[in-house]
Structure formats: C-alpha cells, structure tokens
C-alpha cells in the first residue's frame, strides 16, 4: 500500500532513503546512542576535589537497575566453636550490632572522643612511634571498658532515626542534621584532646620505667601472671574499645554486611564483612591467601557484584549511585592490568579523561607523580614493554590522576623497587594526611604495621578483627603484630 | 648434563596441552550453539568446495591439447597444482602455529625455568603442531582425493597413498614452515612497533590476495557459464600450466605417487626433501628459539616514542573510543582483520560485482545490478564486521577495570559500537561510491545501498557485541590478543550471511520474477524489502543489545578470569 502510494504520488526514491535514515536516527536517539555521543561532561574539575558527590549524582543518571536488596541484619560471623571467639568476637559483634543500627550512609555517631590527635601521627612513615606514652593515659577510657564496651549496643536507640534519614540523604546532609544532636557529644571532645596532648608531652619526658609500671598495673588489673600475656591482653583491651574509630571524622568508606559468592553453589568468598574508613586513615586489609581481601576490594571498586550488604563511598552507594561512588575512588588491581597498547603518557591521559581531570591541572599532576614514581623516559614507551614494577608504577600514577578521595590498592608494594617503595609509603602517608583515605591489601605485615592506622583482618572470607593498629603500637611499641597475626591465623 | 629428549616429559607436556584445549569443552565454558555453528560452517565450506572442485575437475580433464584429450596428463597437472595449493595452505598455517606455540606462547617462559630440556619442550611443541596440521591435512586431502575418485576411476593404491598422504603432508608442510617461521618471526618483530608501516603492508598484501582471489572467481564464472571455461584453457594457457607444473616440487612427486608413476624418483625425492627440511629446521629453530625466548623474557621491544606531554581533556566517551582504536591498531592480528579487511572490502565487492553482473546478464539477459550490489554489500559487510565479535573479549581483564571507571555502561558499550560503525561506514561508503562510479548503480541507489548496508552492519555489530559480552572469554595472552577464532565469530558469520542471503537473495529473486512477469507498481519492491528487513534487523539486534544490559553489566563476572 505504501508502495502504491509512493508510486502514485511519484515520490522519488530518495524519499524512501530519507525515510530509512529518519527511522534509523529515531532508533539511535531512542536507545541513547546520540544521547551518549553528545552528552556534555558533567564535571569540570577533578571529582574528588571540586565536585561534590551530590552534584555528580544529580548529573549522572543512575543506570544500574539492580535494586540493592535490603538485606536483613548480617549474621554473626564467627562460629562458636572457634577458640578465637572470646578474643575477637567482641568487636565483631559490636560491628554487627552497629551495622544493625546504622546504614552505610550515616555519619558515624559515636560520642567517643578522639584520643589520638593527628599530631601523634608520625609525618615520616619511616619513623615509628617509639616514644613510650604512659598507658594509664592512653588507656584511661579503656579501663572502663568492661562497662563501656556494650555502649555501641545501646546507641541503636538513636540510630534508627539516622538510618531512615541517611539512606536517602548524602553524607553532607546527614552531617549537618546530626550536628545539633552531637552538641552534647562534642563537649567532652576537648578534654580528651587535652589529655592526649598532655600524654604526648609527658611521653617525651616519660622514663621507660613508667611504662613498666603501667604494664604491671595492667597485669594486676587483669590478674595476669606472665608478662608474655601482656601483648595479647593489651590488644584485647584496646580492641574492645578501639574497634570503633575515634573522633568526629568524615566517613569515606562504609562496608556493611558484605557477602559475596562466586557462583550460586559455591561457598561465600567473603561473608558479613563490616568496616568503615574515615578521612585521613590508612586501612590495611590483611589475611592469608584466599581470605577474601581481593574479593572485598573488587566489590568495593564495583568490579564484582555482591549478594548481600552495602558499600558506599563518600556516601554514594556503589550499586545505586555507582558513577558518583567510583568518581571518588582510584584503584590499583593486584594484577596491574593496564592497556598495554598505550604508552605510559597516553594511559595517564586516558585516565585523566575518564575521571574528567581538567586540562590545566594535568601537566602539574603528571610532574608531581613522576617525582614520586620516576618512570623517566619510559613514560613515552608502550606499556607492553614495561617490566612488572613499571606497570605497577603506571597503574598507581593513573589511579592518582584525579586525586581521589579514596585510594584502593591491592598488593601495592609487590614488584616495586626499594626506592619507589619508600617514596610510595611516604606519599601514602602524606596523601592520607591531606584528608584522603587509603585502603590496601597486603601480606607484608611489617609494612602494614608501619603504614596503617587500622587493620581489618580476614580469614576464610570472615572478618576476624578491625584493629586500631596505630593506637596499639602507640600504647605498646613492642607489640608484635606479626605474632598477633600468626596467632590468629593458627587458630583454625 | 647433556640435553636429551625425555619422552616421558614429552608425554606430560602433550597431556598439559590437551587438557588446556579440553578445558574449553567443560561444562560452563562450552558454548554448544557456537560450537555447532562452527562445525556447520566448516561442513558447508567443504561441501561447496567438493561441488565446485568436482565441476572444475570434469571440465579440466576434458580440456584438449593438440586436439587430443589426455585425461591422465590433465589429472597429473591438476593434482600437482592442487597439492601445491594445499601445501601452501598448510605451510601458512604451520608458520602461524610455530610462531604462536613456540615463539609467542607464555608457557615456554615457565618451562624454561623448569628442569625440562629445551629439546624436550621443542619436540613436544612440534608434535602438538603436527597434530593440529594433521587435522587440516586430513580434511584437505580427503576432500580433493575423494572428489577426484568420484569423477575418475582410480586403482586401489590411490586410496592407500591418500591415507599415507594424510600423515606425510603435515610433515612436509611443517618442515617447510619451520624454515620460513624464523624469518617471518623476525619480520613480525621488526614491524611490531611500526604500526603504520605494518598497516600499509598488510593492506597491500590483502589487496593482492583479493586480486588473486578475483582471478579465481573469474575462473569460477567461466566455469558456471559452461564452455567458456574450456575457452579459458586455450593452447597458450595450457602450455603455461604444463611448464609451471614441471616446477611444482614437491607436489609433482605427490602426484606421481598418487598416479603410480615414477615411484622411485618421487619417493626418494620426497624423502630427501623431508629429511633436509626437517634437519635444517630442527637445527635452526632449536638454536634460535633460545635466543627468541631470552629476548622475550628480557622484555618487549623498547620503542621509544617522542617525548610527549599529556593531552588536553577529552570526553570519556571519546577517550574510550580512542583506547579501543589504539588497541586494535597496535595489535597486528587485529589490524589485519579489522582495518585491512575493511579497507579491501570495496575491492572485493567490485570484483564480485563484475563477475556477478556478467553472469546474470549472460544467463537471463537482464540487468539486476542493484540487487546484486545489495547482496554483495551485505554479504561482504557481514564478513568484514566479524571483527566486532571480540569487542568485549579482547579487553581481557581490563574489562573489570573499565567496570570500575566512573562511566556509564552505555558509554562503554556505545564507544565500541561507534568505532565499529565508523570503520564499516567508511567501507560501505567506498563500496557504494565505487559501484556508482563504475556505472553499476546510479547515485541515489548508491545512497540507498549505503544506508541499507549501514543498518545491517549496525544490527550485526550490536548483536556481536552483546553476544560476545554474554559469552566473553578473556585472553590469557600478555597482550590480550584473542588468537583462536572463537565460536562467537562463527555465530556472527552465520547470522550475518543469513541476513545477507535473506535480504539480498530475496530481492534478487523477486527482481528475476518480476522481470519474467512484470507487475505494475512493484518497481520499488527492492527498496521496500531491503528497507524493512534492514530496519527490522537493526531494531531487533538493538533490542537484543540493550535489553537488561545495565543489569548484566553490574552482575558481569565472566571472561574466565575469576
């Protein structure tokens, strides 16, 4: 009929062609091809620095249609039969109780004051905190832990309100909403800070004997007989209190009840992992091979889907608001996968494009990163010609082009030469001090002990601990983290 | 300790290689549909070959020289020429296999650090290459000899020698390949970082091959037109072929053995060639292999680019497209199968158009140029677009990294689709312009051809990209190159050809029917059918492509790397 019509009207064949073209165009527009092609960039500057997460969310459509299941409260992880339970379950339970009460999007609301001021953090990561600090000062609060430990469990009375708010509101808003409520909590903040200052002042003058006295005090307090037991005991005590982070800090990462299976029939690769990371923190993910470190990081990076739990980065849910979440993150994978057919410089330009880094800051960033990683003229070579370590370097450089709020590294020190390793460690500390957050997995216990503020311990997919390692090391410089780790590893 | 061949280790290495290959057929990895399609394609190819070769054999055997038909002489020439082609085919395959399994294989690097002797590794690799060649050899030899046996009467030893050839032919081809493999490898290494030069050379080589192919097609046309093929084999041509045949060693010995003549000379000659080639090849490869391996372990070519500064900002979409372009352009195998073939596609359409047009005019005395042009454009377009069947797989593990980038999944996929569309659009445009310029179609028909072809290509690209995403198999090679033509490629070829035959074939058929019995008002039927079918194909493929893509992108954990 159309044909006859065309023939009768005498429509030229180009009309038929035009019809084809128009229909093709409609098809493309409907599907979003043209929309994708001609969409303007949504951010003008580095997302982590200039654009607020809220802006990004507004500009970028949420494409993932998968509804993140509102999962029931995660089950307690540790099997009852395990002897380690007594030592480590307490913080884990606390964490799970906390996760019951608060969602990933909420600002942490512990009234617990910040007892470890930033000044106490060594600016040079090469220098460990050797100066003994009187334990009674630092453990002033933990001494009350038998009574105070369940405190987080009492908080949920307030939390449900926050949860309902925070599930929909970004972090900034929840902060502002919480501020009046925290007025009361804010008051005691000054005192502990003073006390910590005092403690640091005292620590410089404090004789070594004072530490020994304190240790004895603790021995007495806990009825311990052997000095050998002190490390574990102190660790337990501190863990009980310091599983939760101190202070009113902005949450960068929140992982709650994360459970991931690689196939329906398989066991969970990670089960009910809970941790939060805050601005200025370096958090280590530690565990044996196959413990679930890389899986956790891949879920965090948005590479892998997960069955249960929630992950948010800077308040953006990795599933609901993935683009905004990913824009605040830079990552380095364990296999150092890159686009090997690009030159190093082309790769950096590509990463800058993907993360929408403005032209004017790119050169400066490349120069700054080159100072740290020193690829030299090889930066203009094809990445396929790079050695393992060089690939590691270019991956790190690429992941930092947009100076992300969260820097995730899977086995970052593997393959690096000693000079670069030293430079990277220093940079990591500086980067965290600048208000960013770093999460990395590693097997190098010494590096972890030296670098990290906190350590999340994983074993066979379960979270064992969330240790404030910096705090422990400050309290007890002789704390043997390696022994502690191996002790837990041995408890099968 | 002296390096001796340890046959137990050879067995262990062969088992390893077998298990690696067998893993593709395990549950979860096995794509039944693609596998069946692949074998279907091979079967179709063999069937077409047997039919055409049978007709050619009959025609060639009846060619007269000096007014006399000497079937045995013609058969000798035919077998010598055919076996030369088979040997060439096997040698090209052998060179590729040697380079892939000996020089480019990753396991060699590991094996070099193990207490496995170089000779043992070398022999194990050669055996596996031989087994691969054996399969191809059996298919070729049986197809040729069975066809010959159908059309001529052959004694019992013909069949015996046929069975023997199945095993000997791969040995000969392997020996020759081994000699050529090293210079080929050196040339490949030389061109590895000279991307533009490589592109030009490989495109010219492809053009030359297509030109030779067009000559073969010309012969096929003459064959289809009956007596004209006999006319093609005139006195001059036959003299040339007879002279040429004398120099086609070692194929002439093979022909001698098959026909039971000059047995001693042929047997000794063949054995001599085999011994010399194998000895030289073994010595050369074994010595140079160590050097090649050490060069590999030392690292890739250090091609120093000019010192550059970081480029100005681009949209993420364009950055993703550029990334894909660089990946394809800087990977030799991809450059050939993507860009060179696309550039040469218009020539192929043109060659076939000249043949097809003349056949139709001669057979039915009417002009169906537009319909033939549509058919050829869609057919070759479908074959050209096969490159998009690795749109996802070629990304390798980096696909997971791309998942972690703050870019919408639509940008990730559409950047790939658009790059493919640009390549195919250029190809289709040149084809249409060429056909119009040569007077086969008029300009607005060329425009219609371009749009119709583009819509079909869009359908194929969308389908291929999604199909590859659903059945992604990441390469384990260091450079992420997909070296095996996978089941996805077979599926895309079959579906593309189906669309081409359905659309092009139907309009051609209708044109013939309406020419016999003209119907008023059906002049536009060709446009209508092509328009509707191509749009339907585009719409359906697009729906298949986009359906639940975001959801699948989030849940994607395939590729075989986890």
XYZ file of N, CA and C in Angstrom, chain A residues 2-4 6-7 10-14 16-17 19-21 23-24 27-28 30-33 36-41 43 60-61 63-66 260 262 298 301-306 318-319 322-324 326-327 329 331 333 335-343 345-359 362-363 366 377 379-382 384-386 391 401, chain B residues 192-193 195 299-317 319-324 326-328 330-332 395 397-411 414-415 417-418 444-445 447-448 451-452 455 458 478-481 521-525 527-528 530-532 534-535 538-539 542 546 548 550-557 562:
552
model
N 1.849 1.222 0.863
C 2.777 2.365 0.911
C 3.471 2.502 -0.432
N 3.773 1.338 -0.964
C 4.470 1.299 -2.249
C 3.616 1.929 -3.338
N 2.366 1.518 -3.353
C 1.453 2.064 -4.355
C 1.297 3.566 -4.174
N 3.380 5.604 -2.848
C 4.602 6.268 -3.297
C 4.646 6.337 -4.820
N 4.230 5.212 -5.429
C 4.268 5.157 -6.881
C 3.271 6.143 -7.497
N 4.297 9.512 -7.001
C 5.511 9.776 -7.774
C 6.651 10.212 -6.908
N 6.582 9.764 -5.671
C 7.666 10.146 -4.751
C 8.992 9.577 -5.234
N 9.978 10.382 -5.254
C 11.282 9.896 -5.712
C 11.869 8.906 -4.704
N 12.707 8.063 -5.178
C 13.306 7.071 -4.293
C 14.124 7.678 -3.159
N 14.729 8.834 -3.392
C 15.430 9.430 -2.239
C 14.532 9.596 -1.029
N 12.414 7.460 -0.028
C 12.473 6.180 0.686
C 13.747 6.129 1.528
N 14.820 6.603 0.944
C 16.090 6.618 1.664
C 15.995 7.512 2.890
N 13.426 8.208 4.505
C 12.606 7.503 5.492
C 13.469 6.543 6.307
N 14.324 5.836 5.601
C 15.231 4.905 6.275
C 16.128 5.639 7.263
N 16.674 6.736 6.775
C 17.602 7.492 7.616
C 16.902 8.010 8.859
N 14.216 6.891 10.288
C 13.866 5.816 11.219
C 15.098 5.313 11.955
N 16.191 5.267 11.229
C 17.457 4.862 11.871
C 17.850 5.834 12.955
N 15.744 5.463 15.959
C 16.175 4.257 16.672
C 17.376 4.568 17.575
N 18.315 5.289 16.974
C 19.542 5.595 17.723
C 19.265 6.535 18.887
N 16.453 7.003 20.422
C 15.661 6.316 21.445
C 16.550 5.489 22.350
N 17.527 4.864 21.738
C 18.406 3.984 22.522
C 19.460 4.729 23.284
N 19.582 5.993 23.009
C 20.550 6.745 23.787
C 21.912 6.844 23.141
N 22.042 6.313 21.898
C 23.345 6.390 21.239
C 23.752 7.835 21.045
N 24.366 9.558 24.246
C 25.692 9.261 24.801
C 26.757 10.051 24.064
N 26.584 10.130 22.747
C 27.595 10.802 21.928
C 27.705 12.283 22.240
N 26.561 12.908 22.400
C 26.579 14.353 22.520
C 26.356 14.858 23.927
N 26.448 13.952 24.866
C 26.272 14.376 26.249
C 27.471 15.199 26.682
N 27.202 16.295 27.354
C 28.298 17.143 27.798
C 28.916 16.583 29.062
N 30.192 16.868 29.265
C 30.802 16.425 30.516
C 30.087 17.041 31.700
N 31.330 17.200 34.884
C 32.188 17.865 35.864
C 33.293 18.597 35.141
N 24.723 12.608 36.760
C 24.858 11.276 36.175
C 23.622 10.441 36.482
N 23.033 9.894 35.459
C 21.877 9.054 35.731
C 22.296 7.761 36.409
N 22.234 4.255 36.370
C 21.900 3.324 35.313
C 21.660 1.912 35.796
N 22.353 1.595 36.843
C 22.178 0.222 37.308
C 20.754 0.032 37.798
N 20.124 -0.913 37.185
C 18.724 -1.124 37.534
C 18.569 -2.118 38.666
N 19.680 -2.723 39.025
C 19.591 -3.730 40.071
C 19.276 -3.058 41.389
N 29.738 -12.178 49.516
C 29.914 -12.381 48.074
C 30.191 -13.850 47.770
N 30.945 -16.544 44.415
C 31.331 -16.519 43.005
C 30.368 -17.312 42.124
N 37.500 -5.804 45.245
C 36.837 -5.766 43.933
C 35.369 -5.397 44.068
N 35.343 -1.729 44.651
C 35.647 -0.961 43.433
C 34.515 -1.011 42.414
N 33.550 -1.890 42.652
C 32.437 -2.008 41.708
C 32.732 -2.969 40.583
N 33.809 -3.720 40.705
C 34.144 -4.677 39.645
C 33.268 -5.912 39.728
N 32.985 -6.308 40.935
C 32.215 -7.535 41.131
C 30.884 -7.247 41.812
N 29.856 -7.978 41.403
C 28.583 -7.844 42.113
C 28.648 -8.601 43.434
N 27.794 -8.245 44.355
C 27.773 -8.992 45.623
C 26.334 -9.269 46.029
N 27.530 2.078 46.016
C 28.252 1.585 44.833
C 27.307 0.955 43.823
N 26.114 0.576 44.267
C 25.172 -0.009 43.322
C 24.159 1.003 42.810
N 26.502 4.368 41.357
C 27.847 3.839 41.132
C 28.809 4.859 40.530
N 28.322 5.677 39.635
C 29.246 6.591 38.939
C 29.821 7.608 39.911
N 28.958 8.154 40.756
C 29.452 9.120 41.742
C 30.395 8.443 42.733
N 32.285 5.783 42.174
C 33.546 5.449 41.514
C 34.373 6.693 41.217
N 33.700 7.810 41.000
C 34.432 9.051 40.708
C 35.280 9.485 41.893
N 36.986 7.491 43.711
C 37.890 6.395 44.034
C 38.922 6.196 42.925
N 41.931 3.200 41.909
C 42.258 1.839 42.336
C 43.442 1.289 41.551
N 44.827 -2.586 40.737
C 44.495 -4.003 40.914
C 45.753 -4.816 41.219
N 46.759 -7.461 39.729
C 47.472 -7.973 38.548
C 48.042 -6.851 37.693
N 47.891 -5.639 38.147
C 48.412 -4.448 37.456
C 47.957 -4.403 36.002
N 46.708 -4.730 35.788
C 46.173 -4.730 34.423
C 46.088 -3.298 33.908
N 46.651 -3.109 32.731
C 46.574 -1.793 32.077
C 46.308 -2.011 30.599
N 46.172 -0.917 29.905
C 46.016 -1.011 28.456
C 47.408 -1.014 27.846
N 47.895 -2.201 27.564
C 49.309 -2.348 27.199
C 49.647 -1.769 25.833
N 48.658 -1.471 25.055
C 48.934 -0.913 23.726
C 49.017 0.614 23.750
N 48.938 1.174 24.918
C 49.118 2.627 25.043
C 50.515 2.898 25.577
N 50.989 4.092 25.333
C 52.212 4.498 26.013
C 51.818 4.933 27.431
N 52.246 7.725 28.866
C 51.623 9.056 28.852
C 50.194 8.982 28.312
N 50.008 8.151 27.283
C 48.646 8.007 26.736
C 47.710 7.405 27.789
N 48.258 6.508 28.574
C 47.438 5.894 29.626
C 47.031 6.936 30.671
N 47.979 7.765 31.029
C 47.656 8.808 32.015
C 46.604 9.762 31.459
N 46.770 10.109 30.168
C 45.782 10.998 29.541
C 44.412 10.325 29.508
N 44.422 9.037 29.230
C 43.160 8.292 29.193
C 42.476 8.303 30.562
N 43.275 8.037 31.583
C 42.699 8.024 32.939
C 42.186 9.415 33.310
N 42.951 10.425 32.905
C 42.512 11.798 33.192
C 41.201 12.103 32.469
N 41.073 11.602 31.263
C 39.832 11.817 30.514
C 38.655 11.109 31.183
N 38.911 9.869 31.555
C 37.826 9.078 32.146
C 37.355 9.707 33.459
N 38.311 10.241 34.227
C 37.953 10.842 35.515
C 37.739 12.363 35.408
N 37.714 12.832 34.165
C 37.378 14.235 33.891
C 38.289 15.218 34.610
N 39.563 14.992 34.486
C 40.534 15.912 35.083
C 40.740 17.081 34.113
N 40.598 18.296 34.572
C 40.716 19.439 33.658
C 42.122 19.529 33.039
N 42.163 20.055 31.853
C 43.432 20.153 31.114
C 44.492 20.893 31.916
N 46.493 18.847 34.564
C 47.057 17.548 34.185
C 48.582 17.547 34.197
N 49.149 18.555 33.587
C 50.608 18.587 33.457
C 51.262 18.594 34.840
N 50.993 15.203 36.454
C 51.932 14.223 35.885
C 53.330 14.473 36.436
N 62.037 8.450 30.943
C 61.658 8.473 29.517
C 60.743 7.317 29.140
N 58.082 6.620 30.158
C 56.671 7.021 30.176
C 56.135 7.174 28.746
N 57.049 7.387 27.802
C 56.627 7.508 26.406
C 56.753 6.191 25.646
N 57.064 5.130 26.346
C 57.115 3.803 25.713
C 55.769 3.114 25.825
N 55.603 2.093 25.004
C 54.391 1.281 25.120
C 54.410 0.546 26.455
N 53.319 -2.257 27.019
C 53.658 -3.668 26.795
C 55.149 -3.929 26.982
N 55.955 -2.880 26.886
C 57.401 -3.057 27.058
C 57.829 -2.871 28.519
N 56.888 -2.570 29.386
C 57.224 -2.289 30.784
C 57.487 -3.572 31.567
N 54.907 -1.407 35.402
C 53.443 -1.448 35.218
C 52.728 -1.058 36.507
N 45.545 10.223 39.040
C 45.425 11.405 38.171
C 44.316 12.340 38.643
N 56.592 -4.910 14.505
C 55.723 -4.908 15.674
C 55.374 -3.503 16.173
N 56.362 -2.627 16.159
C 56.085 -1.282 16.665
C 56.002 -0.248 15.544
N 53.550 0.583 13.427
C 52.137 0.288 13.221
C 51.621 0.729 11.859
N 62.067 -8.709 27.807
C 61.031 -7.677 27.684
C 60.669 -7.438 26.244
N 59.633 -6.650 26.101
C 59.126 -6.366 24.781
C 60.035 -5.356 24.086
N 59.709 -5.092 22.850
C 60.508 -4.109 22.121
C 60.432 -2.755 22.826
N 61.563 -2.125 22.921
C 61.588 -0.819 23.592
C 61.519 0.269 22.534
N 60.316 0.504 22.125
C 60.111 1.511 21.100
C 59.966 2.868 21.783
N 60.971 3.684 21.614
C 60.936 4.986 22.281
C 60.129 5.961 21.424
N 59.013 6.341 21.956
C 58.224 7.359 21.264
C 58.859 8.714 21.531
N 58.465 9.661 20.745
C 58.964 11.016 21.006
C 58.436 11.473 22.351
N 59.235 12.281 23.015
C 58.810 12.777 24.321
C 57.510 13.556 24.138
N 56.568 13.222 24.935
C 55.263 13.858 24.738
C 54.774 14.480 26.042
N 53.803 15.324 25.888
C 53.154 15.917 27.063
C 51.722 15.435 27.091
N 51.171 15.467 28.262
C 49.810 14.942 28.399
C 48.834 15.790 27.590
N 47.920 15.082 26.948
C 46.987 15.747 26.026
C 45.868 16.467 26.784
N 45.243 17.367 26.042
C 44.115 18.115 26.622
C 42.926 17.181 26.859
N 42.028 17.656 27.689
C 40.906 16.805 28.110
C 39.986 16.446 26.944
N 39.547 15.231 26.979
C 38.541 14.749 26.022
C 37.368 14.194 26.820
N 36.254 14.035 26.136
C 35.126 13.390 26.802
C 35.472 11.934 27.068
N 34.975 11.381 28.164
C 35.254 9.971 28.445
C 34.854 9.046 27.299
N 33.762 9.408 26.642
C 33.300 8.576 25.528
C 34.360 8.499 24.430
N 37.508 9.179 24.817
C 38.700 8.524 25.374
C 38.567 7.005 25.271
N 37.376 6.502 25.544
C 37.142 5.059 25.449
C 37.266 4.582 24.001
N 36.763 5.403 23.099
C 36.862 5.044 21.682
C 38.310 5.025 21.213
N 39.047 6.015 21.657
C 40.462 6.100 21.273
C 41.236 4.912 21.836
N 40.879 4.566 23.058
C 41.525 3.412 23.691
C 41.307 2.157 22.849
N 40.071 1.967 22.389
C 39.773 0.793 21.565
C 40.510 0.854 20.226
N 43.356 2.356 19.550
C 44.783 2.072 19.750
C 45.010 0.580 19.965
N 44.110 -0.006 20.722
C 44.236 -1.444 20.992
C 44.194 -2.246 19.689
N 43.268 -1.898 18.841
C 43.120 -2.631 17.579
C 44.279 -2.305 16.634
N 47.225 -1.231 17.186
C 48.567 -1.625 17.608
C 48.699 -3.130 17.864
N 47.675 -3.880 17.519
C 47.782 -5.338 17.611
C 47.742 -5.884 16.191
N 48.853 -6.429 15.712
C 48.937 -6.807 14.292
C 47.766 -7.646 13.797
N 39.203 -7.057 25.409
C 39.533 -6.157 26.514
C 40.275 -6.904 27.630
N 41.243 -8.733 31.054
C 40.991 -8.382 32.457
C 40.694 -6.898 32.637
N 41.128 -6.118 31.679
C 40.894 -4.675 31.802
C 39.408 -4.340 31.747
N 38.614 -5.284 31.288
C 37.172 -5.018 31.277
C 36.673 -4.782 32.701
N 37.268 -5.488 33.644
C 36.887 -5.279 35.046
C 37.311 -3.898 35.528
N 38.469 -3.466 35.062
C 38.903 -2.123 35.429
C 37.968 -1.080 34.828
N 37.574 -1.336 33.585
C 36.639 -0.399 32.943
C 35.338 -0.351 33.744
N 34.950 -1.491 34.271
C 33.741 -1.525 35.110
C 33.869 -0.610 36.322
N 35.104 -0.480 36.790
C 35.310 0.340 37.989
C 35.504 1.821 37.649
N 35.505 2.161 36.368
C 35.612 3.575 35.993
C 34.268 4.268 36.215
N 34.326 5.537 36.501
C 33.053 6.247 36.711
C 32.396 6.642 35.394
N 32.148 5.668 34.567
C 31.461 5.949 33.307
C 30.242 5.039 33.191
N 29.247 5.605 32.582
C 28.003 4.891 32.368
C 28.261 3.676 31.469
N 27.563 2.597 31.737
C 27.777 1.397 30.910
C 27.456 1.662 29.456
N 26.536 2.586 29.200
C 26.185 2.882 27.812
C 27.380 3.470 27.073
N 28.135 4.271 27.795
C 29.323 4.859 27.161
C 30.330 3.774 26.820
N 28.655 1.755 23.818
C 28.435 2.513 22.590
C 29.737 3.038 21.996
N 30.751 3.215 22.828
C 32.033 3.635 22.268
C 32.583 2.539 21.354
N 30.654 0.205 19.828
C 29.757 0.108 18.672
C 30.066 1.219 17.674
N 30.292 2.417 18.185
C 30.529 3.532 17.272
C 31.846 3.354 16.509
N 21.726 7.875 -6.399
C 20.783 7.723 -5.276
C 20.610 6.262 -4.871
N 20.858 5.386 -5.836
C 20.850 3.959 -5.472
C 22.060 3.656 -4.574
N 23.331 5.744 -2.527
C 22.993 6.277 -1.196
C 22.098 5.279 -0.452
N 21.143 4.713 -1.186
C 20.265 3.708 -0.571
C 21.060 2.484 -0.114
N 22.920 3.291 3.073
C 22.074 3.322 4.275
C 21.615 1.916 4.671
N 21.189 1.154 3.672
C 20.745 -0.221 3.940
C 21.875 -1.060 4.525
N 22.594 -0.061 8.098
C 21.625 -0.580 9.075
C 21.898 -2.055 9.381
N 24.910 -2.222 11.498
C 24.560 -1.817 12.861
C 23.958 -3.006 13.616
N 49.547 -12.202 27.131
C 50.005 -10.988 27.787
C 49.421 -9.734 27.149
N 49.354 -9.762 25.810
C 48.837 -8.576 25.128
C 47.320 -8.629 24.941
N 46.696 -9.659 25.509
C 45.237 -9.744 25.458
C 44.692 -10.134 24.105
N 45.566 -10.582 23.209
C 45.108 -10.889 21.862
C 44.334 -12.204 21.844
N 3.690 -1.193 -10.593
C 3.793 -0.642 -9.232
C 4.749 -1.376 -8.328
N 5.386 -2.381 -8.847
C 6.314 -3.129 -7.988
C 7.771 -2.728 -8.245
N 7.933 -1.612 -8.850
C 9.295 -1.130 -9.135
C 10.085 -0.822 -7.886
N 9.330 -0.518 -6.850
C 10.011 -0.119 -5.604
C 10.178 -1.284 -4.622
N 9.818 -2.459 -5.093
C 9.823 -3.605 -4.184
C 11.193 -3.842 -3.540
N 13.488 -1.720 -2.836
C 13.765 -0.730 -1.773
C 12.953 -1.032 -0.519
N 11.713 -1.439 -0.783
C 10.834 -1.706 0.353
C 11.346 -2.900 1.169
N 14.375 -4.297 1.237
C 15.662 -4.008 1.888
C 15.462 -3.057 3.063
N 14.617 -2.053 2.821
C 14.355 -1.074 3.885
C 13.758 -1.741 5.112
N 12.721 -2.524 4.889
C 12.024 -3.155 6.022
C 12.926 -4.170 6.724
N 16.196 -4.494 6.706
C 17.371 -3.932 7.379
C 16.969 -3.180 8.651
N 15.831 -2.499 8.568
C 15.386 -1.781 9.768
C 14.930 -2.743 10.857
N 17.984 -4.174 12.370
C 18.639 -3.192 13.243
C 17.876 -3.050 14.556
N 16.543 -2.979 14.436
C 15.722 -2.800 15.639
C 15.821 -4.011 16.566
N 19.265 -4.280 18.074
C 19.459 -3.223 19.071
C 18.733 -3.585 20.368
N 20.547 -4.005 23.944
C 20.327 -3.087 25.061
C 19.538 -3.721 26.215
N 18.368 -5.302 29.280
C 18.956 -5.606 30.585
C 20.484 -5.498 30.571
N 22.394 -2.930 31.417
C 22.921 -2.327 32.641
C 22.982 -3.331 33.779
N 21.940 -4.124 33.868
C 21.875 -5.132 34.935
C 22.975 -6.174 34.752
N 23.106 -6.618 33.502
C 24.126 -7.632 33.221
C 25.535 -7.062 33.412
N 25.665 -5.804 33.109
C 26.975 -5.156 33.271
C 27.360 -5.159 34.749
N 26.377 -4.867 35.580
C 26.672 -4.856 37.023
C 27.026 -6.259 37.516
N 26.258 -7.244 37.057
C 26.479 -8.604 37.571
C 27.567 -9.359 36.806
N 28.133 -8.736 35.811
C 29.133 -9.436 34.987
C 30.300 -9.925 35.839
N 30.575 -11.196 35.736
C 31.795 -11.708 36.356
C 32.331 -12.850 35.497
N 38.087 -15.268 36.645
C 37.882 -15.248 38.092
C 37.940 -16.644 38.683
